Amino acid sequence: MFRHLLNIRNTRKTQTMAWFCSGSTNNELIENLFKAGLIEHERVKDAMIAVDRAHYAPSRPYSDSPQPIGHGATISAPHMHGHACEYLIEYLKPGARVLDIGSGSGYLTHVLANLVTGASENAAQGQVIGIDHISELTDLARNNMNKSEEGSELQSSTKVSFITGDGRLGWKEGAPYDAIHVGAAAEQLHPTLVDQLRAPGRLFIPVESENDGSLSRGQYIWVVDKKEDGSVHKEKVFQVSYVPLTDAPR
Ligand code: SAH
């Protein structure tokens, strides 16, 4: 249902909704996203309410817009974080293993960790690895998470770790993953990432559309499912605007 809603939503409407979703507190922002239908699952709402965006986007924490975090990177808008969790939710069960590529501020890594870890017995195995190719940003993500007791505990228990490396290669040491999120636009649907999915598992990735010489070049989210029998199904779901997944700056 949610997927169909997104398919028909045009950019202008999303921007208008986003404007109305901004809040004066973290709770207000997330409740507004929920009321607008941009977040549908209570689990996603609770995981986002539990992470104060002020620790990750200090300039305008409760605005539903992307914010610069230095080194040419941005923290994505809250509604995009919500969409990513909604698309991955079936694969974010307590105990799941997750890779967050282009972890940037560390905000989504923290939210994903809230979804797959917790007090239940099943949740004990839950782990999220954030990977970014700029070491200053993996440091920033660690520091941001350490601003809260819960974030600090997730790191000291190694349920969350941040690694500096080229996310286009995934992180095979931690594979297989139930879910892989990519937070920057790839030039292609990297097969290595699909290889690192569990069966079943799901990849959420923005990809630059083929440059066919027309003016219609753009980025689209692809949802790639590896089924239990190992077969792979790909679906192009909606248009987006992300910073590119690139070579590391020298
Ligand atoms: N999810 C993050 C998005 C940050 S912007 C957030 O909301 O905070 C995208 C990030 O992708 C940037 O931090 C950038 O440094 C990172 N990135 C770009 N190319 C990369 C690559 N090849 N490998 C790993 N990270 C990359």
Coordinates of C-alpha atoms and ligand atoms in Angstrom, one line a residue:
M1 CA 0.0 0.0 0.0
F2 CA 2.8 2.4 1.1
R3 CA 4.7 1.6 -2.1
H4 CA 1.8 2.5 -4.3
L5 CA 1.4 5.8 -2.5
L6 CA 5.0 6.6 -3.2
N7 CA 4.8 5.6 -6.8
I8 CA 2.2 8.2 -7.5
R9 CA 3.6 11.0 -5.4
N10 CA 5.3 13.7 -7.4
T11 CA 8.3 15.7 -6.2
R12 CA 6.3 18.8 -5.7
K13 CA 3.8 17.1 -3.5
T14 CA 6.5 15.4 -1.4
Q15 CA 8.2 18.8 -0.9
T16 CA 4.9 20.4 0.2
M17 CA 4.2 17.5 2.6
A18 CA 7.8 17.8 3.8
W19 CA 7.3 21.5 4.6
F20 CA 4.2 20.8 6.7
C21 CA 6.0 17.9 8.5
S22 CA 8.7 20.0 10.1
G23 CA 8.3 20.4 13.9
S24 CA 9.6 22.3 16.8
T25 CA 10.6 19.2 18.7
N26 CA 11.8 15.7 17.6
N27 CA 8.5 14.2 18.7
E28 CA 6.5 16.7 16.7
L29 CA 8.5 16.1 13.6
I30 CA 8.1 12.3 13.7
E31 CA 4.4 12.5 14.6
N32 CA 3.9 14.9 11.7
L33 CA 5.5 12.4 9.3
F34 CA 3.3 9.7 10.8
K35 CA 0.1 11.7 10.4
A36 CA 1.1 12.6 6.8
G37 CA 1.5 8.8 6.0
L38 CA 5.2 9.2 5.3
I39 CA 5.9 6.8 8.1
E40 CA 3.3 3.9 8.4
H41 CA 4.7 1.4 11.0
E42 CA 4.6 2.1 14.7
R43 CA 7.9 0.3 15.0
V44 CA 9.5 2.9 12.6
K45 CA 7.9 5.8 14.4
D46 CA 9.1 4.5 17.8
A47 CA 12.7 3.9 16.5
M48 CA 12.8 7.5 15.1
I49 CA 11.3 9.1 18.2
A50 CA 14.0 7.5 20.2
V51 CA 16.8 9.2 18.3
D52 CA 17.0 13.0 18.8
R53 CA 17.9 14.5 15.4
A54 CA 19.6 17.4 17.3
H55 CA 22.5 15.1 17.9
Y56 CA 23.0 14.6 14.2
A57 CA 21.7 17.8 12.4
P58 CA 22.4 20.5 14.9
S59 CA 21.6 23.6 12.7
R60 CA 17.9 22.8 12.0
P61 CA 17.3 19.5 13.6
Y62 CA 13.5 19.3 13.3
S63 CA 13.2 20.6 9.8
D64 CA 12.1 18.0 7.2
S65 CA 14.9 18.9 4.8
P66 CA 18.5 17.7 4.2
Q67 CA 21.2 19.5 6.1
P68 CA 25.0 19.9 5.4
I69 CA 27.3 17.9 7.7
G70 CA 30.6 18.9 6.1
H71 CA 32.9 17.2 3.6
G72 CA 30.3 17.7 0.8
A73 CA 27.9 15.3 2.6
T74 CA 24.4 15.9 3.9
I75 CA 22.1 14.3 6.5
S76 CA 19.1 13.2 4.4
A77 CA 15.7 14.6 5.1
P78 CA 13.7 12.9 7.9
H79 CA 11.0 11.7 5.4
M80 CA 13.7 10.0 3.3
H81 CA 15.0 8.2 6.5
G82 CA 11.4 7.2 7.1
H83 CA 10.9 5.9 3.6
A84 CA 14.1 3.8 3.8
C85 CA 13.0 2.2 7.1
E86 CA 9.5 1.6 5.7
Y87 CA 10.8 -0.2 2.6
L88 CA 13.2 -2.3 4.7
I89 CA 10.9 -3.0 7.6
E90 CA 10.1 -6.7 6.9
Y91 CA 13.9 -7.3 7.0
L92 CA 14.5 -5.2 10.1
K93 CA 13.3 -7.8 12.7
P94 CA 14.9 -7.9 16.1
G95 CA 18.2 -9.9 15.6
A96 CA 18.7 -8.9 12.0
R97 CA 22.1 -7.8 10.5
V98 CA 22.2 -4.6 8.6
L99 CA 24.7 -2.6 6.5
D100 CA 24.2 1.1 6.2
I101 CA 26.4 2.4 3.3
G102 CA 27.2 6.1 3.3
S103 CA 26.4 6.4 7.0
G104 CA 27.3 10.1 7.1
S105 CA 26.0 11.6 10.3
G106 CA 25.2 8.2 11.7
Y107 CA 21.5 9.1 12.3
L108 CA 20.0 6.3 10.2
T109 CA 22.5 3.8 11.5
H110 CA 21.2 4.6 15.0
V111 CA 17.5 4.3 14.0
L112 CA 18.2 1.0 12.2
A113 CA 19.9 -0.3 15.4
N114 CA 16.9 0.6 17.4
L115 CA 14.8 -1.6 15.0
V116 CA 17.0 -4.7 15.1
T117 CA 18.3 -4.7 18.7
G118 CA 16.5 -4.5 22.0
A119 CA 15.6 -6.3 25.2
S120 CA 14.1 -9.5 23.7
E121 CA 16.1 -12.7 23.4
N122 CA 15.8 -12.6 19.5
A123 CA 17.3 -9.1 19.5
A124 CA 20.6 -10.2 21.0
Q125 CA 22.2 -11.0 17.6
G126 CA 21.0 -7.7 16.0
Q127 CA 23.9 -5.7 14.6
V128 CA 24.3 -2.6 12.3
I129 CA 27.5 -1.7 10.5
G130 CA 27.8 1.9 9.2
I131 CA 30.4 2.4 6.4
D132 CA 31.5 5.8 5.0
H133 CA 34.6 6.5 2.9
I134 CA 35.5 9.7 4.8
S135 CA 37.2 9.0 8.1
E136 CA 36.1 12.4 9.5
L137 CA 32.5 11.3 8.9
T138 CA 32.9 7.9 10.6
D139 CA 34.4 9.9 13.6
L140 CA 31.5 12.3 13.4
A141 CA 28.9 9.5 13.4
R142 CA 30.6 7.8 16.5
N143 CA 30.7 11.2 18.3
N144 CA 27.1 11.9 17.4
M145 CA 25.9 8.5 18.7
N146 CA 27.9 9.0 21.9
K147 CA 25.8 12.1 22.7
S148 CA 23.1 9.8 24.1
E149 CA 23.5 7.0 26.6
E150 CA 21.6 4.6 24.4
G151 CA 23.8 5.4 21.4
S152 CA 27.0 5.1 23.5
E153 CA 25.8 1.7 24.8
L154 CA 25.0 0.4 21.2
Q155 CA 28.6 1.2 20.3
S156 CA 30.3 -0.2 23.4
S157 CA 28.3 -3.5 23.0
T158 CA 29.4 -3.5 19.3
K159 CA 25.8 -3.7 18.2
V160 CA 26.8 -0.7 16.1
S161 CA 30.1 -0.1 14.5
F162 CA 31.4 2.4 12.0
I163 CA 33.9 1.5 9.4
T164 CA 35.9 3.7 7.0
G165 CA 35.9 2.2 3.5
D166 CA 34.5 2.1 0.0
G167 CA 30.8 1.2 0.4
R168 CA 30.6 0.1 -3.3
L169 CA 32.3 -3.0 -2.1
G170 CA 29.9 -3.5 0.8
W171 CA 31.6 -5.1 3.9
K172 CA 32.0 -8.8 3.3
E173 CA 33.4 -9.4 6.7
G174 CA 29.9 -8.8 8.2
A175 CA 27.9 -10.5 5.5
P176 CA 25.3 -11.9 4.9
Y177 CA 23.0 -9.0 5.7
D178 CA 19.2 -9.1 6.1
A179 CA 19.1 -5.5 4.9
I180 CA 21.5 -3.2 3.1
H181 CA 20.7 0.5 2.9
V182 CA 22.6 2.8 0.6
G183 CA 22.5 6.6 1.4
A184 CA 24.3 7.9 -1.7
A185 CA 23.5 7.5 -5.4
A186 CA 25.3 4.6 -7.1
E187 CA 26.3 4.5 -10.8
Q188 CA 25.0 1.0 -11.0
L189 CA 23.2 -1.7 -9.0
H190 CA 26.5 -3.1 -7.6
P191 CA 26.3 -6.9 -7.9
T192 CA 28.7 -7.3 -4.9
L193 CA 26.0 -5.7 -2.7
V194 CA 23.4 -8.2 -3.9
D195 CA 25.9 -11.0 -3.2
Q196 CA 26.2 -9.8 0.4
L197 CA 22.5 -10.1 1.0
R198 CA 21.1 -13.1 3.0
A199 CA 18.4 -15.1 1.2
P200 CA 15.9 -13.7 2.0
G201 CA 17.2 -10.2 2.2
R202 CA 16.6 -6.7 0.7
L203 CA 18.7 -3.9 -0.7
F204 CA 17.5 -0.3 -0.8
I205 CA 19.7 1.8 -3.2
P206 CA 19.4 5.0 -5.1
V207 CA 20.9 4.5 -8.7
E208 CA 21.6 7.1 -11.4
S209 CA 19.5 6.2 -14.4
E210 CA 21.3 5.3 -17.6
N211 CA 22.6 8.3 -19.5
D212 CA 20.8 7.8 -22.8
G213 CA 21.6 11.3 -24.1
S214 CA 18.2 12.6 -23.3
L215 CA 17.5 15.2 -20.6
S216 CA 15.7 12.6 -18.4
R217 CA 18.7 11.6 -16.4
G218 CA 17.8 11.2 -12.8
Q219 CA 18.2 9.0 -9.7
Y220 CA 15.7 6.4 -8.7
I221 CA 15.4 4.2 -5.6
W222 CA 15.7 0.5 -6.5
V223 CA 14.5 -2.2 -4.1
V224 CA 16.3 -5.5 -4.8
D225 CA 15.0 -8.7 -3.1
K226 CA 17.0 -11.8 -2.8
K227 CA 14.4 -14.5 -2.3
E228 CA 14.8 -17.6 -0.1
D229 CA 15.6 -19.7 -3.2
G230 CA 18.4 -17.2 -4.2
S231 CA 16.5 -15.6 -7.1
V232 CA 16.8 -11.8 -7.4
H233 CA 13.9 -9.4 -8.1
K234 CA 14.5 -5.7 -8.8
E235 CA 11.9 -2.9 -8.6
K236 CA 12.4 0.8 -9.5
V237 CA 10.2 2.6 -7.0
F238 CA 10.5 6.5 -7.0
Q239 CA 12.7 9.4 -8.0
V240 CA 15.1 10.9 -5.6
S241 CA 18.1 13.3 -5.2
Y242 CA 21.1 12.0 -3.3
V243 CA 24.8 13.0 -3.2
P244 CA 26.8 10.5 -5.4
L245 CA 28.6 7.4 -4.2
T246 CA 32.1 8.2 -5.4
D247 CA 35.8 7.6 -5.0
A248 CA 37.1 8.9 -1.7
P249 CA 38.5 12.4 -1.9
R250 CA 42.4 12.5 -1.8
Ligands
SAH1 N1 22.6 8.4 5.5 C1 23.5 9.5 5.7 C2 23.7 10.1 4.3 C3 24.9 10.9 4.2 S1 25.2 11.6 2.6 C4 22.8 10.6 6.6 O1 21.6 10.7 6.5 O2 23.5 11.2 7.4 C5 26.0 10.3 1.7 C6 27.2 9.8 2.3 O3 27.8 8.8 1.4 C7 28.3 10.8 2.6 O4 28.6 10.8 4.0 C8 29.5 10.3 1.8 O5 30.8 10.5 2.4 C9 29.2 8.8 1.6 N2 29.8 8.2 0.4 C10 29.9 8.7 -0.8 N3 30.6 7.7 -1.6 C11 30.9 6.7 -0.8 C12 31.6 5.5 -1.0 N4 32.1 5.1 -2.2 N5 31.7 4.6 0.1 C13 31.2 5.0 1.3 N6 30.6 6.1 1.6 C14 30.4 7.0 0.5

